C-alpha angles and dihedrals in degrees: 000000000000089000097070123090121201120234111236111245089247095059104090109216090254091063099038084057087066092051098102087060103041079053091054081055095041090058095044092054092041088052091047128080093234114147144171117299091017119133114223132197122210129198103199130040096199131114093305094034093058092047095054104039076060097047091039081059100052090048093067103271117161111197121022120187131173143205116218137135105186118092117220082054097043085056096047092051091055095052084062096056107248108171085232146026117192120192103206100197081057102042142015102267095204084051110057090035095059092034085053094049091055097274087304116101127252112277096244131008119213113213107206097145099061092183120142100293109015099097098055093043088057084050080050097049100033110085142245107308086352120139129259112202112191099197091157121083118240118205091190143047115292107203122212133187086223091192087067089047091046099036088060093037098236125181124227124199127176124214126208132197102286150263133261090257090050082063092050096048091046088048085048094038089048085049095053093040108241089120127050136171094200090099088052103043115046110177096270086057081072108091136167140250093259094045095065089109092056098048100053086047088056094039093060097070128034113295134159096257122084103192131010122214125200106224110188 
């Protein structure tokens, strides 16, 4: 079929299985203006953000910081190599990441928390006619004060799943080894098939796993 997409020989099958979501981060980033030499914000370490904050790297970015307080993630974003991880229940997040971008902004702020918030503090941090990528999905309102977004002429770009060539550029990114799970999956992350239960129970509230993967 001319749906299926062929894993490269150099993608082992625990890494193909996160495919669907490196593809998530490859769209956002596609969709986004990042370019080389950009600094980008992220909100959420989990899963996406990690993704992104990786992808965001290969694409030239220059500086990537992150917003996270839970542990297991906070560490999981350093051992990417983020050039910051901010706790925000420990400091003030627009703060340090305009403090940290020379008192401008980021270029452009990744949402991929999408929790209530989130979205009007990355229209606080970007800056001036910076971009504002919501890649989480909110499932309630997200207020914004829109005279702060338009006074300063933001931009404000949604990203959805992904495409078919955003599958072939993770596999190729995973191949080449610009984007790695390892920092999203340890060896307890692995279940099986009969642990599924489990998994999702731990996953609800902060753990010190970041994704779960259903090895059969």
């Amino acid at each position: 079929s001319s749906d299926l997409i062929p894993v490269p020989d150099g993608v082992p099958d625990e890494a193909a299985a996160m495919c669907e979501p490196s593809a998530v981060a490859v769209h956002a980033v596609r969709r986004s203006r990042v370019r080389v030499g950009d600094s980008v914000g992220g909100i959420g370490a989990g899963p996406i953000g990690l993704l992104v904050a990786q992808v965001a790297q290969a694409a030239g970015a220059s500086k990537v910081m992150i917003s996270e307080p839970t542990p297991g993630r906070k560490a999981a974003a350093a051992s990417i190599g983020v050039d910051a991880v901010i706790d925000p229940t420990e400091q003030d997040v627009e703060q340090e990441m305009v403090a940290m971008t020379n008192g401008l902004g980021p270029d452009v702020v990744f949402d991929c928390a999408g929790i209530k918030g989130t979205l009007d503090q990355a229209f606080n941090i970007v800056r001036r006619a910076g971009e504002v990528v919501l890649v989480a999905v909110p499932w309630e309102e997200m207020p914004v004060l829109a005279v702060d977004w338009m006074a300063r002429e933001t931009e404000f770009k949604a990203s959805w799943g992904s495409i078919p060539s955003d599958w072939h550029v993770a596999l190729n990114m995973m191949e080449s080894g610009k984007l790695s799970i390892v920092p999203l999956v340890s060896d307890q992350s692995y279940v099986p098939l009969e642990g599924i239960q489990a998994a999702f129970e731990a996953l609800v509230k902060p753990s010190t796993q970041v994704q779960m993967v259903v090895r059969l």
